């Protein structure tokens, strides 16, 4: 097969993370607050899930408004202007509305005039799918700078009378900038999977064309998350462990090469079981579920942001991201941390070369 990079006289590119940011709403809903809403208690929630509190969006906040704050942070970290973005991919299960895509609202808010924008919905696996898609655009030469953003306002889709779901989820948003580099760093491998035949395990049934909104669907709370927690639990452990191993093998690495695993924060027990299955020591799996709960597609990039804030990462370090969600979907990605100042120098050199061509 012909190599498009060689034909165009270009070096092949990888997609490196050069910026990141996240946003959590200020309003905290603790387990003790939930005791006043449903028949539950702090000890049950903590021992079964590891969650102590979660953040809930304020009345005026939406997925796009939270995602915009996270995106601005990511752009500032990458030292990029919004109009330098080629593409915005927004992973969300809880868009502001059906049309337009939430990505378009973020594009408007940022003033990212040159960027294409689209949404992607693979529930809690959305960030991994977004990362995989963004990396393909960069590796294929279709884009140089991409914002992969994830946002969820799951609190608006909770049945606050259902103790088996409302204790689990929280709101938030996070973003990364993916940028083309000739370094042998960035997204090394991705693995994606799905099982649409067992989709009933985790659903929001109403609000689409199959069950449009009606007084009946509202009375039945069919616009809220429904879940078979026990079955999901087992599927999550199996598929997170398998996809993590597959992504490592694809990258030619083993768990020994991994600096840290940044998993989807679904349930502390799921994460511990996954950690044991892939043979990663406790200190190399990052968890923040106690403070956020499950924030859907945002969960991995929020965790990544908090991890990078607390832990120095060296050039060449490997991070393993792994997730599971409604659909059902799952996926994993291996990142090799790039020399970010060098990527910025590559960017500046490319801009100078472009200006010289025009001049
Ligand atoms: C939801 C989940 C915490 C429930 O924990 P579990 O150990 O599986 O508990 P079960 O569903 O078997 O329920 C055990 C009992 O606790 C009760 N229970 C459920 N929620 C409760 C709550 N919030 N407080 C107190 N009791 C609760 C059940 O009614 C049941 O009572 P019973 O034995 O009298 O019937 C757990 O299954 C889970 O986290 N699953 C994965 C969910 C997930 O991550 N989804 C998103 C994937 S991206």
Tab-separated table of C-alpha atoms and ligand atoms in Angstrom:
chain	number	residue	atom	x	y	z
A	1	UNK	CA	0.000	0.000	0.000
A	2	UNK	CA	1.223	3.540	-0.695
A	3	UNK	CA	2.231	5.630	2.286
A	4	UNK	CA	0.402	9.002	2.041
A	5	UNK	CA	2.971	10.680	4.292
A	6	UNK	CA	5.914	9.614	2.125
A	7	UNK	CA	4.054	10.565	-1.091
A	8	UNK	CA	3.445	14.043	0.267
A	9	UNK	CA	7.011	14.273	1.467
A	10	UNK	CA	5.801	14.515	5.103
A	11	UNK	CA	6.981	12.806	8.246
A	12	UNK	CA	4.394	10.503	9.860
A	13	UNK	CA	2.757	12.115	12.867
A	14	UNK	CA	1.616	10.894	16.226
A	15	UNK	CA	-0.984	12.598	18.428
A	16	UNK	CA	0.551	13.992	21.622
A	17	UNK	CA	-1.310	15.478	24.569
A	18	UNK	CA	-0.034	19.058	24.931
A	19	UNK	CA	-2.779	20.591	27.072
A	20	UNK	CA	-5.341	19.516	29.652
A	21	UNK	CA	-7.937	21.059	31.914
A	22	UNK	CA	-10.966	20.108	33.945
A	23	UNK	CA	-13.914	21.609	35.738
A	24	UNK	CA	-15.987	20.355	38.659
A	25	UNK	CA	-19.080	22.247	39.805
A	26	UNK	CA	-18.815	23.811	43.259
A	27	UNK	CA	-21.977	22.243	44.692
A	28	UNK	CA	-21.122	19.088	46.688
A	29	UNK	CA	-23.664	16.318	47.312
A	30	UNK	CA	-22.385	14.085	50.115
A	31	UNK	CA	-23.544	10.618	51.079
A	32	UNK	CA	-25.127	12.199	54.152
A	33	UNK	CA	-27.102	14.559	51.884
A	34	UNK	CA	-28.333	11.491	49.955
A	35	UNK	CA	-29.536	9.884	53.199
A	36	UNK	CA	-32.193	12.622	53.241
A	37	UNK	CA	-33.367	11.786	49.697
A	38	UNK	CA	-33.435	7.973	49.539
A	39	UNK	CA	-33.250	4.975	51.876
A	40	UNK	CA	-29.460	4.664	52.005
A	41	UNK	CA	-26.571	5.457	54.284
A	42	UNK	CA	-22.972	6.613	54.099
A	43	UNK	CA	-21.554	3.270	55.257
A	44	UNK	CA	-23.389	1.327	52.516
A	45	UNK	CA	-22.372	3.725	49.735
A	46	UNK	CA	-18.751	3.960	50.874
A	47	UNK	CA	-18.257	0.231	51.311
A	48	UNK	CA	-20.041	-0.759	48.062
A	49	UNK	CA	-18.706	2.000	45.789
A	50	UNK	CA	-15.905	4.013	47.437
A	51	UNK	CA	-17.867	7.220	46.781
A	52	UNK	CA	-18.114	9.815	49.564
A	53	UNK	CA	-19.367	12.813	47.588
A	54	UNK	CA	-20.048	13.988	44.060
A	55	UNK	CA	-20.359	17.401	42.363
A	56	UNK	CA	-23.692	18.629	41.002
A	57	UNK	CA	-24.078	21.302	38.299
A	58	UNK	CA	-25.735	24.549	39.424
A	59	UNK	CA	-29.043	25.585	37.838
A	60	UNK	CA	-27.442	27.666	35.072
A	61	UNK	CA	-24.648	25.212	34.275
A	62	UNK	CA	-24.770	22.842	31.310
A	63	UNK	CA	-22.494	20.303	29.678
A	64	UNK	CA	-21.301	22.925	27.174
A	65	UNK	CA	-20.682	25.630	29.794
A	66	UNK	CA	-18.616	23.281	31.975
A	67	UNK	CA	-16.783	21.862	28.949
A	68	UNK	CA	-15.935	25.374	27.750
A	69	UNK	CA	-14.195	26.173	31.056
A	70	UNK	CA	-12.199	22.933	30.835
A	71	UNK	CA	-11.370	23.593	27.166
A	72	UNK	CA	-10.035	27.103	27.901
A	73	UNK	CA	-7.704	25.630	30.533
A	74	UNK	CA	-6.473	22.975	28.100
A	75	UNK	CA	-5.810	25.589	25.398
A	76	UNK	CA	-3.963	27.819	27.889
A	77	UNK	CA	-1.785	24.878	28.963
A	78	UNK	CA	-1.004	24.098	25.312
A	79	UNK	CA	-0.371	27.813	24.614
A	80	UNK	CA	-2.831	27.740	21.737
A	81	UNK	CA	-5.479	30.193	20.570
A	82	UNK	CA	-8.978	28.799	19.862
A	83	UNK	CA	-8.663	29.601	16.139
A	84	UNK	CA	-5.626	27.322	15.909
A	85	UNK	CA	-7.865	24.286	16.495
A	86	UNK	CA	-8.782	22.146	13.468
A	87	UNK	CA	-11.401	20.000	15.185
A	88	UNK	CA	-13.472	19.726	18.373
A	89	UNK	CA	-14.711	16.290	19.422
A	90	UNK	CA	-17.107	16.301	22.367
A	91	UNK	CA	-17.849	13.037	24.165
A	92	UNK	CA	-21.117	13.266	26.068
A	93	UNK	CA	-24.222	11.272	26.929
A	94	UNK	CA	-25.919	14.347	28.335
A	95	UNK	CA	-25.794	16.981	25.582
A	96	UNK	CA	-27.306	20.439	26.159
A	97	UNK	CA	-29.926	19.567	23.489
A	98	UNK	CA	-30.316	17.219	20.510
A	99	UNK	CA	-29.462	19.896	17.929
A	100	UNK	CA	-26.963	21.492	17.822
A	101	UNK	CA	-24.193	19.156	18.885
A	102	UNK	CA	-22.647	20.252	22.183
A	103	UNK	CA	-19.303	20.439	20.333
A	104	UNK	CA	-20.770	23.276	18.219
A	105	UNK	CA	-21.770	25.202	21.358
A	106	UNK	CA	-18.235	24.784	22.705
A	107	UNK	CA	-16.845	25.908	19.324
A	108	UNK	CA	-19.045	29.041	19.535
A	109	UNK	CA	-18.114	29.756	23.164
A	110	UNK	CA	-14.399	29.436	22.421
A	111	UNK	CA	-14.515	31.320	19.118
A	112	UNK	CA	-12.756	28.407	17.413
A	113	UNK	CA	-13.573	29.771	13.952
A	114	UNK	CA	-11.550	27.268	11.918
A	115	UNK	CA	-12.663	24.111	13.725
A	116	UNK	CA	-15.038	21.373	12.665
A	117	UNK	CA	-17.110	20.096	15.575
A	118	UNK	CA	-19.051	16.949	16.372
A	119	UNK	CA	-20.357	14.930	19.325
A	120	UNK	CA	-19.721	11.303	20.075
A	121	UNK	CA	-21.788	9.161	22.451
A	122	UNK	CA	-20.339	5.966	23.832
A	123	UNK	CA	-21.409	6.776	27.405
A	124	UNK	CA	-18.622	6.410	29.971
A	125	UNK	CA	-16.180	5.170	27.290
A	126	UNK	CA	-16.622	8.424	25.348
A	127	UNK	CA	-13.226	9.906	26.144
A	128	UNK	CA	-11.341	6.807	24.927
A	129	UNK	CA	-13.392	6.786	21.705
A	130	UNK	CA	-12.738	10.544	21.323
A	131	UNK	CA	-9.016	10.065	21.862
A	132	UNK	CA	-8.915	7.196	19.348
A	133	UNK	CA	-10.837	9.263	16.775
A	134	UNK	CA	-8.660	12.335	17.306
A	135	UNK	CA	-5.476	10.278	17.015
A	136	UNK	CA	-6.697	8.813	13.710
A	137	UNK	CA	-7.370	12.312	12.306
A	138	UNK	CA	-3.847	13.370	13.225
A	139	UNK	CA	-2.148	10.177	12.030
A	140	UNK	CA	-4.089	10.367	8.750
A	141	UNK	CA	-3.008	13.977	8.205
A	142	UNK	CA	-6.576	15.383	8.384
A	143	UNK	CA	-5.928	17.609	11.407
A	144	UNK	CA	-2.984	18.984	13.397
A	145	UNK	CA	-4.609	20.283	16.576
A	146	UNK	CA	-7.724	18.757	18.102
A	147	UNK	CA	-9.650	19.451	21.265
A	148	UNK	CA	-11.031	16.222	22.737
A	149	UNK	CA	-13.478	17.337	25.384
A	150	UNK	CA	-15.861	15.357	27.577
A	151	UNK	CA	-18.721	16.738	29.628
A	152	UNK	CA	-21.600	15.264	31.572
A	153	UNK	CA	-24.541	16.716	33.478
A	154	UNK	CA	-25.789	13.337	34.661
A	155	UNK	CA	-27.634	14.845	37.658
A	156	UNK	CA	-30.373	16.000	35.229
A	157	UNK	CA	-30.908	12.378	34.131
A	158	UNK	CA	-31.107	10.795	37.585
A	159	UNK	CA	-34.193	9.335	39.189
A	160	UNK	CA	-33.640	10.832	42.636
A	161	UNK	CA	-35.959	8.164	44.078
A	162	UNK	CA	-33.834	5.258	42.785
A	163	UNK	CA	-31.141	4.512	45.377
A	164	UNK	CA	-29.386	2.014	43.110
A	165	UNK	CA	-28.399	4.716	40.579
A	166	UNK	CA	-28.590	8.204	42.105
A	167	UNK	CA	-25.776	7.504	44.562
A	168	UNK	CA	-23.286	6.716	41.797
A	169	UNK	CA	-23.115	9.614	39.383
A	170	UNK	CA	-21.759	13.169	39.351
A	171	UNK	CA	-21.259	16.103	36.971
A	172	UNK	CA	-18.135	17.634	35.436
A	173	UNK	CA	-16.093	18.224	32.308
A	174	UNK	CA	-12.523	17.909	31.097
A	175	UNK	CA	-10.516	18.389	27.923
A	176	UNK	CA	-7.186	17.603	26.307
A	177	UNK	CA	-5.446	19.131	23.304
A	178	UNK	CA	-4.107	16.501	20.899
A	179	UNK	CA	-1.361	17.771	18.662
A	180	UNK	CA	0.623	16.369	15.745
A	181	UNK	CA	4.242	15.572	16.497
A	182	UNK	CA	7.075	13.762	14.770
A	183	UNK	CA	8.219	12.450	18.177
A	184	UNK	CA	7.675	8.750	18.811
A	185	UNK	CA	5.297	9.770	21.621
A	186	UNK	CA	1.604	10.423	22.095
A	187	UNK	CA	-1.186	7.913	21.523
A	188	UNK	CA	0.639	4.607	20.942
A	189	UNK	CA	-2.369	2.291	20.794
A	190	UNK	CA	-6.123	2.198	21.238
A	191	UNK	CA	-8.594	-0.669	21.617
A	192	UNK	CA	-12.359	-0.234	21.268
A	193	UNK	CA	-15.166	-2.717	21.892
A	194	UNK	CA	-18.956	-2.908	22.100
A	195	UNK	CA	-21.894	-5.239	22.815
A	196	UNK	CA	-25.130	-3.648	21.565
A	197	UNK	CA	-26.998	-6.915	22.127
A	198	UNK	CA	-26.956	-6.419	25.915
A	199	UNK	CA	-27.675	-2.701	25.854
A	200	UNK	CA	-30.494	-3.029	28.422
A	201	UNK	CA	-27.972	-3.218	31.259
A	202	UNK	CA	-27.569	0.557	31.209
A	203	UNK	CA	-30.033	2.840	29.432
A	204	UNK	CA	-31.851	6.149	29.202
A	205	UNK	CA	-34.857	4.843	27.298
A	206	UNK	CA	-36.939	7.903	26.486
A	207	UNK	CA	-36.252	11.173	24.695
A	208	UNK	CA	-35.116	9.661	21.386
A	209	UNK	CA	-37.235	8.795	18.344
A	210	UNK	CA	-38.094	5.305	19.637
A	211	UNK	CA	-39.776	6.737	22.754
A	212	UNK	CA	-40.315	10.470	22.279
A	213	UNK	CA	-41.085	12.574	25.342
A	214	UNK	CA	-44.700	12.249	26.497
A	215	UNK	CA	-46.604	12.620	29.753
A	216	UNK	CA	-46.311	8.825	30.061
A	217	UNK	CA	-42.521	8.733	29.683
A	218	UNK	CA	-42.172	11.555	32.181
A	219	UNK	CA	-44.463	9.817	34.701
A	220	UNK	CA	-42.421	6.618	34.276
A	221	UNK	CA	-39.146	8.523	34.729
A	222	UNK	CA	-38.019	6.908	31.487
A	223	UNK	CA	-35.728	9.892	30.774
A	224	UNK	CA	-33.537	8.823	33.662
A	225	UNK	CA	-30.660	6.356	33.901
A	226	UNK	CA	-31.720	2.741	34.487
A	227	UNK	CA	-29.157	0.124	35.310
A	228	UNK	CA	-28.628	-3.511	36.250
A	229	UNK	CA	-25.735	-2.756	38.567
A	230	UNK	CA	-24.732	-6.276	39.412
A	231	UNK	CA	-24.470	-7.481	35.799
A	232	UNK	CA	-22.673	-4.298	34.733
A	233	UNK	CA	-20.145	-4.831	37.510
A	234	UNK	CA	-18.984	-8.195	36.164
A	235	UNK	CA	-18.915	-7.047	32.527
A	236	UNK	CA	-16.928	-3.958	33.514
A	237	UNK	CA	-14.160	-5.868	35.295
A	238	UNK	CA	-13.820	-8.457	32.509
A	239	UNK	CA	-13.741	-5.977	29.633
A	240	UNK	CA	-11.612	-3.316	31.301
A	241	UNK	CA	-8.986	-5.921	32.143
A	242	UNK	CA	-9.065	-7.465	28.648
A	243	UNK	CA	-8.939	-4.190	26.741
A	244	UNK	CA	-6.112	-2.907	28.967
A	245	UNK	CA	-4.057	-6.032	28.172
A	246	UNK	CA	-4.855	-5.708	24.452
A	247	UNK	CA	-3.834	-2.030	24.343
A	248	UNK	CA	-0.555	-2.874	26.104
A	249	UNK	CA	0.176	-5.712	23.673
A	250	UNK	CA	-0.612	-3.465	20.696
A	251	UNK	CA	1.858	-0.893	22.010
A	252	UNK	CA	4.483	-3.608	22.567
A	253	UNK	CA	4.511	-2.956	26.329
A	254	UNK	CA	3.774	-4.788	29.561
A	255	UNK	CA	2.334	-3.551	32.844
A	256	UNK	CA	5.931	-3.092	34.091
A	257	UNK	CA	6.340	-0.265	31.550
A	258	UNK	CA	3.302	1.636	32.842
A	259	UNK	CA	3.856	4.657	35.091
A	260	UNK	CA	0.151	4.887	36.005
A	261	UNK	CA	-3.273	3.581	35.057
A	262	UNK	CA	-5.939	6.271	34.786
A	263	UNK	CA	-9.204	4.303	34.753
A	264	UNK	CA	-12.836	5.303	34.391
A	265	UNK	CA	-14.012	5.903	37.959
A	266	UNK	CA	-17.091	3.637	38.018
A	267	UNK	CA	-16.855	1.905	41.381
A	268	UNK	CA	-13.846	1.444	43.665
A	269	UNK	CA	-14.434	-2.318	43.818
A	270	UNK	CA	-14.484	-2.523	39.990
A	271	UNK	CA	-11.174	-0.666	39.897
A	272	UNK	CA	-9.548	-2.873	42.526
A	273	UNK	CA	-10.710	-6.026	40.712
A	274	UNK	CA	-9.402	-4.627	37.394
A	275	UNK	CA	-6.110	-3.673	39.033
A	276	UNK	CA	-5.687	-7.214	40.363
A	277	UNK	CA	-6.643	-8.754	36.996
A	278	UNK	CA	-3.997	-6.796	35.085
A	279	UNK	CA	-1.387	-7.039	37.854
A	280	UNK	CA	-0.810	-3.355	38.594
A	281	UNK	CA	0.313	-2.316	42.071
A	282	UNK	CA	-1.991	-0.154	44.184
A	283	UNK	CA	0.232	2.934	43.949
A	284	UNK	CA	0.091	2.884	40.125
A	285	UNK	CA	-3.695	3.137	39.721
A	286	UNK	CA	-5.101	6.639	40.167
A	287	UNK	CA	-8.468	6.965	41.906
A	288	UNK	CA	-10.534	10.028	42.716
A	289	UNK	CA	-13.937	8.324	42.836
A	290	UNK	CA	-14.346	9.218	46.524
A	291	UNK	CA	-14.715	12.914	45.580
A	292	UNK	CA	-16.395	12.747	42.171
A	293	UNK	CA	-18.398	9.539	41.818
A	294	UNK	CA	-18.906	8.384	38.249
A	295	UNK	CA	-18.799	11.426	35.937
A	296	UNK	CA	-19.394	9.420	32.752
A	297	UNK	CA	-17.226	10.371	29.766
A	298	UNK	CA	-15.541	13.111	31.845
A	299	UNK	CA	-14.251	10.696	34.426
A	300	UNK	CA	-10.931	9.734	32.777
A	301	UNK	CA	-9.860	13.240	31.708
A	302	UNK	CA	-10.818	14.695	35.130
A	303	UNK	CA	-8.726	11.946	36.733
A	304	UNK	CA	-5.894	12.633	34.268
A	305	UNK	CA	-5.970	16.337	35.180
A	306	UNK	CA	-5.871	15.621	38.904
A	307	UNK	CA	-3.142	13.004	38.408
A	308	UNK	CA	-0.955	15.451	36.466
A	309	UNK	CA	-1.503	18.080	39.177
A	310	UNK	CA	-0.308	15.758	41.925
A	311	UNK	CA	2.324	13.619	40.179
A	312	UNK	CA	5.313	14.671	38.088
A	313	UNK	CA	5.320	12.851	34.738
A	314	UNK	CA	8.557	12.524	32.776
A	315	UNK	CA	9.029	12.520	29.023
A	316	UNK	CA	8.696	8.905	27.866
A	317	UNK	CA	6.469	7.804	30.762
A	318	UNK	CA	3.578	5.555	29.727
A	319	UNK	CA	-0.004	6.042	30.900
A	320	UNK	CA	-2.729	3.433	30.433
A	321	UNK	CA	-6.314	4.713	30.166
A	322	UNK	CA	-9.167	2.211	30.376
A	323	UNK	CA	-12.927	2.481	30.463
A	324	UNK	CA	-16.308	0.809	30.306
A	325	UNK	CA	-19.808	2.187	29.785
A	326	UNK	CA	-23.340	1.995	28.457
A	327	UNK	CA	-23.848	0.673	24.951
A	328	UNK	CA	-22.286	-1.481	26.138
A	329	UNK	CA	-18.872	-0.117	25.218
A	330	UNK	CA	-15.322	-0.397	26.461
A	331	UNK	CA	-11.845	0.649	25.444
A	332	UNK	CA	-8.282	1.382	26.422
A	333	UNK	CA	-5.436	3.588	25.239
A	334	UNK	CA	-1.698	3.764	25.892
A	335	UNK	CA	-0.021	7.185	25.867
A	336	UNK	CA	3.708	7.869	25.851
A	337	UNK	CA	4.258	11.279	27.424
A	338	UNK	CA	5.753	13.634	24.862
A	339	UNK	CA	8.400	16.315	25.247
A	340	UNK	CA	5.778	19.078	25.216
A	341	UNK	CA	8.157	22.071	24.879
A	342	UNK	CA	9.649	20.299	21.830
A	343	UNK	CA	6.158	19.836	20.307
A	344	UNK	CA	5.578	23.572	20.773
A	345	UNK	CA	8.894	24.292	19.011
A	346	UNK	CA	7.848	21.975	16.137
A	347	UNK	CA	4.569	23.944	15.938
A	348	UNK	CA	6.381	27.286	15.810
A	349	UNK	CA	8.797	26.019	13.142
A	350	UNK	CA	5.890	24.759	10.999
A	351	UNK	CA	4.170	28.150	11.324
A	352	UNK	CA	7.345	29.981	10.300
A	353	UNK	CA	7.739	27.678	7.295
A	354	UNK	CA	4.119	28.323	6.279
A	355	UNK	CA	4.575	32.105	6.567
A	356	UNK	CA	7.771	31.913	4.503
A	357	UNK	CA	5.866	30.035	1.768
A	358	UNK	CA	3.099	32.696	1.735
A	359	UNK	CA	5.633	35.553	1.807
B	1	LIG	C1	-24.826	-0.453	41.965
B	1	LIG	C2	-23.936	-1.236	42.886
B	1	LIG	C3	-23.160	-0.289	43.796
B	1	LIG	C4	-24.777	-2.135	43.770
B	1	LIG	O1	-23.937	-2.878	44.617
B	1	LIG	P1	-24.206	-4.447	44.771
B	1	LIG	O2	-23.229	-4.919	45.761
B	1	LIG	O3	-24.152	-5.041	43.392
B	1	LIG	O4	-25.636	-4.465	45.397
B	1	LIG	P2	-26.954	-5.194	44.844
B	1	LIG	O5	-27.445	-4.482	43.627
B	1	LIG	O6	-26.686	-6.662	44.751
B	1	LIG	O7	-27.940	-4.914	46.044
B	1	LIG	C5	-27.703	-5.443	47.343
B	1	LIG	C6	-28.746	-4.874	48.276
B	1	LIG	O8	-28.471	-3.487	48.519
B	1	LIG	C7	-29.646	-2.706	48.276
B	1	LIG	N1	-29.247	-1.403	47.802
B	1	LIG	C8	-29.087	-0.964	46.517
B	1	LIG	N2	-28.715	0.322	46.520
B	1	LIG	C9	-28.641	0.711	47.808
B	1	LIG	C10	-28.301	1.909	48.428
B	1	LIG	N3	-27.945	3.010	47.738
B	1	LIG	N4	-28.308	1.964	49.785
B	1	LIG	C11	-28.627	0.889	50.518
B	1	LIG	N5	-28.970	-0.290	49.972
B	1	LIG	C12	-28.969	-0.371	48.627
B	1	LIG	C13	-30.412	-3.510	47.244
B	1	LIG	O9	-31.780	-3.144	47.264
B	1	LIG	C14	-30.181	-4.916	47.725
B	1	LIG	O10	-31.034	-5.176	48.799
B	1	LIG	P3	-31.689	-6.652	48.995
B	1	LIG	O11	-30.513	-7.561	49.195
B	1	LIG	O12	-32.537	-6.454	50.201
B	1	LIG	O13	-32.438	-6.914	47.732
B	1	LIG	C15	-22.936	-2.120	42.100
B	1	LIG	O14	-23.603	-3.196	41.505
B	1	LIG	C16	-22.222	-1.362	41.041
B	1	LIG	O15	-21.501	-0.409	41.296
B	1	LIG	N6	-22.370	-1.787	39.778
B	1	LIG	C17	-21.724	-1.150	38.670
B	1	LIG	C18	-22.460	0.091	38.313
B	1	LIG	C19	-21.677	0.964	37.390
B	1	LIG	O16	-20.509	1.175	37.597
B	1	LIG	N7	-22.346	1.479	36.373
B	1	LIG	C20	-21.769	2.365	35.438
B	1	LIG	C21	-20.858	1.640	34.514
B	1	LIG	S1	-19.994	2.797	33.558
